[in-house]
Amino acid sequence: MSIYQDIKEQAYRANMQLPKLNLVLFTFGNVSAANREKGVFAIKPSGVPYEELSAEKMVVVDFDGNTVEGDLRPSSDTQTHAVLYKNWEGIQGIVHTHSTFATAWAQAQRAIPIFGTTHADHLTVDVPCAAPMEDDMIKGNYEYETGFQIINHFKQLGLSHQEVEMILVGNHAPFTWGKTADKAVYNSAVLESIAQMAVLTQQINPHAPKLKPSLIEKHYERKHGTGAYYGQK
Amino acid sequence: MSIYQDIKEQAYRANMQLPKLNLVLFTFGNVSAANREKGVFAIKPSGVPYEELSAEKMVVVDFDGNTVEGDLRPSSDTQTHAVLYKNWEGIQGIVHTHSTFATAWAQAQRAIPIFGTTHADHLTVDVPCAAPMEDDMIKGNYEYETGFQIINHFKQLGLSHQEVEMILVGNHAPFTWGKTADKAVYNSAVLESIAQMAVLTQQINPHAPKLKPSLIEKHYERKHGTGAYYGQK
Amino acid sequence: MSIYQDIKEQAYRANMQLPKLNLVLFTFGNVSAANREKGVFAIKPSGVPYEELSAEKMVVVDFDGNTVEGDLRPSSDTQTHAVLYKNWEGIQGIVHTHSTFATAWAQAQRAIPIFGTTHADHLTVDVPCAAPMEDDMIKGNYEYETGFQIINHFKQLGLSHQEVEMILVGNHAPFTWGKTADKAVYNSAVLESIAQMAVLTQQINPHAPKLKPSLIEKHYERKHGTGAYYGQK
Amino acid sequence: MSIYQDIKEQAYRANMQLPKLNLVLFTFGNVSAANREKGVFAIKPSGVPYEELSAEKMVVVDFDGNTVEGDLRPSSDTQTHAVLYKNWEGIQGIVHTHSTFATAWAQAQRAIPIFGTTHADHLTVDVPCAAPMEDDMIKGNYEYETGFQIINHFKQLGLSHQEVEMILVGNHAPFTWGKTADKAVYNSAVLESIAQMAVLTQQINPHAPKLKPSLIEKHYERKHGTGAYYGQK
């Protein structure tokens, strides 16, 4: 048995959640699960249908994107995952999908306004949308640079990757992350729901105001603050 | 066996209807079932996935929001349920969801116009939308105040909670209620359907008129009037 | 065994298609199947959940709306079915639903423009939308008058109920019919699909033109004309 | 056993994918699988429900549209398939559906703008939309002419059928193709997803720009270029 069995199992199970949550068509998505002590993550092999996946087929890669274990080619987005793990402390799961509503916002190059408490239960700001990359970044090591495009956008906006666990990459699609692969998948599903509600909100009322600061704070705090009272202890 | 077994069973079964009716993502919803003689209600524990629920895990709470039976922490929205049970006679079930279309109307801060007979079969007025709360209410006992925000909006509009069994809380999401937990769940599903049709109606015809009084009256009366002839005797 | 067993079976099976085709929420729909020789039709009992239906529970009613066999109260829309059977030769199945997209067009009080061949494969004109009824018709025998509202709108537009097997009743919802109950259900599903495509078509191109006469004729003829070549002989 | 058993099996299995992928209502779609050496293709019989299909029921037709094997009447769109196989080298599968979002774009007579990388992963240009045919073509051999309408539109735009494997026929619906029937079905599902995202993108931002050339090139190349690194070798 692999010494990476734990993260291979985690990555496998988390990947299999994507079709169940209607977040992917065919193979248009991938999840990774990291072990920070060993400095590696397990990720979906590229272009393999979900029904043919198994924990054994997960590819183990280090934080520089080099394959450590596995016969298959890792996801084409592996370098983006590697850059995020290497630069962002504490995250142990990353998800990339082309889920319908979140991708539509990315294609529209618009951050998703914080319109309600469903949004505020998870983050206190608009869902950020990074600009499409410069041409030289695209022509270079594209997926590697995508990681930096995400990190730089967070720096620009002064956001913490531990408080905001999702982003849209302009013209492309969403990335989410979290302390575990399961949490990152959870964030992808939440993002898709927020994205759908926000389109509808603007259609119902083109002048819909954003949530006011007191409500943003209250909802976020009750789930994530020091006095959080959502969920079990 | 618990002396509250009946409402625990009712609350459990009603909660399990929410994912089947596509009204919740993950744990974003809760149902309670009340026993007015005993002055208590059974409610979903906070943040527990639906697939792990059982009647035994339901938490029994009195109308002041104090836990009477159960090891788990009750839903974070428990105080809202308690306030409604305490102040509104006759209701024995309450549901809160973040269902997509109803929540979008809440985020848009718009009452849902009564556009057709599907709506009129259930209520004779627009689905009310309470304004977001004042900051001091939010910073105080938020969920407790949410109950009063709902009750006060009904007073302002001169509505009866026995005739109108649903409301949107502005920027937040819907609440519904009824004589039983099952009826409250039914109302949540009806509200979601009405909310979706109303968005589409406005998209097809931005000047769509509301239903005229004679049709409103007719459809409501045939289901709910003294000479009602919908359903079995 | 009932002498009406055949139509009771047909009505039962056709009613059970409605939830499978996502055309109803709860009990918001009904199908009837007629036997013209016997001058009766079998229809869903009012307000009975689909999962509790059986052929035995279908109610047999004559073309004046009088119950001939069955212990349950027939659908509240029975009078509308009766009027259509009595006045329109050749139809042996009728469906009423509140399906989402068709109902939205009815609420918008708009006929559905013939935008494409999916529509033209089934009818050569816009899906008609009858105006809401006059107040005296509503206050009188409402469901009975609904039947005449439909028939009169067809007369006004010079339409044949054998060529156009569907209508929207303004502010209310769709009715469809056909030579069999199964065909009427088929028409309800086709209508819902046409209705959804038409909303989207107008959103993509607010100036989308209707299908031109030569294409309308061609598509209708290949399915329904004397030289029809769609389907098996 | 038929000497065409291979393509009959392929066509059968590919047809059965359409309802699973939610691309068809009832029988509104068809897939064919060709054997270029034998100069024939197997196609769905006309108007037969998917649940009654079998490999045996597939109809084998030559590239002039003459039935070679099979008792049933082939799909009414058979001539369109025949023309495409006869004129376009290398394709061995064709799909026609009336899938909701792609058909809405066809009805709107609009090419689908290349808004994002989901689109660019599959083609480098807008999804083309052929104009509705001239009246004399419609009144002639309609389905045969539909094939030429498609081919001529590709010629006009200077497109290669090996690089762009999908088209909308104005007022009608989409056609897709590929090296295998399975690939053609895959393309139909991708098209439907792209079509839905594009409607939403325009609703979110009516001024959404198209993807820039560097990103189009990068995404297409990583899947299809000589240095492609998506999927397994």
mmCIF file of N, CA, C and O in Angstrom, chain C residues 117 120 135 145 176 199 210 225:
data_model
loop_
_atom_site.group_PDB
_atom_site.id
_atom_site.type_symbol
_atom_site.label_atom_id
_atom_site.label_comp_id
_atom_site.label_asym_id
_atom_site.label_seq_id
_atom_site.Cartn_x
_atom_site.Cartn_y
_atom_site.Cartn_z
ATOM 1 N N THR C 117 -38.364 25.043 -35.396
ATOM 2 C CA THR C 117 -38.955 23.837 -35.975
ATOM 3 C C THR C 117 -39.481 22.883 -34.901
ATOM 4 O O THR C 117 -40.359 22.077 -35.189
ATOM 5 N N ALA C 120 -42.832 24.067 -34.815
ATOM 6 C CA ALA C 120 -43.532 23.782 -36.083
ATOM 7 C C ALA C 120 -43.767 22.297 -36.304
ATOM 8 O O ALA C 120 -44.652 21.915 -37.073
ATOM 9 N N ASP C 135 -65.510 38.921 -15.225
ATOM 10 C CA ASP C 135 -65.850 38.690 -13.818
ATOM 11 C C ASP C 135 -67.111 37.849 -13.624
ATOM 12 O O ASP C 135 -67.176 37.017 -12.713
ATOM 13 N N GLU C 145 -67.130 27.553 -17.275
ATOM 14 C CA GLU C 145 -66.871 28.702 -18.142
ATOM 15 C C GLU C 145 -65.458 28.675 -18.717
ATOM 16 O O GLU C 145 -65.199 29.157 -19.810
ATOM 17 N N THR C 176 -53.939 20.884 -22.569
ATOM 18 C CA THR C 176 -53.635 20.227 -23.836
ATOM 19 C C THR C 176 -54.602 19.063 -24.008
ATOM 20 O O THR C 176 -55.228 18.632 -23.049
ATOM 21 N N VAL C 199 -38.653 31.454 -24.150
ATOM 22 C CA VAL C 199 -38.135 32.450 -23.190
ATOM 23 C C VAL C 199 -36.664 32.722 -23.484
ATOM 24 O O VAL C 199 -36.234 33.870 -23.567
ATOM 25 N N LYS C 210 -40.063 35.362 -36.173
ATOM 26 C CA LYS C 210 -40.747 34.070 -36.170
ATOM 27 C C LYS C 210 -40.267 33.226 -37.354
ATOM 28 O O LYS C 210 -39.662 33.737 -38.301
ATOM 29 N N GLY C 225 -48.684 15.754 -42.461
ATOM 30 C CA GLY C 225 -49.328 15.879 -43.767
ATOM 31 C C GLY C 225 -49.645 14.512 -44.381
ATOM 32 O O GLY C 225 -49.343 13.460 -43.806
#
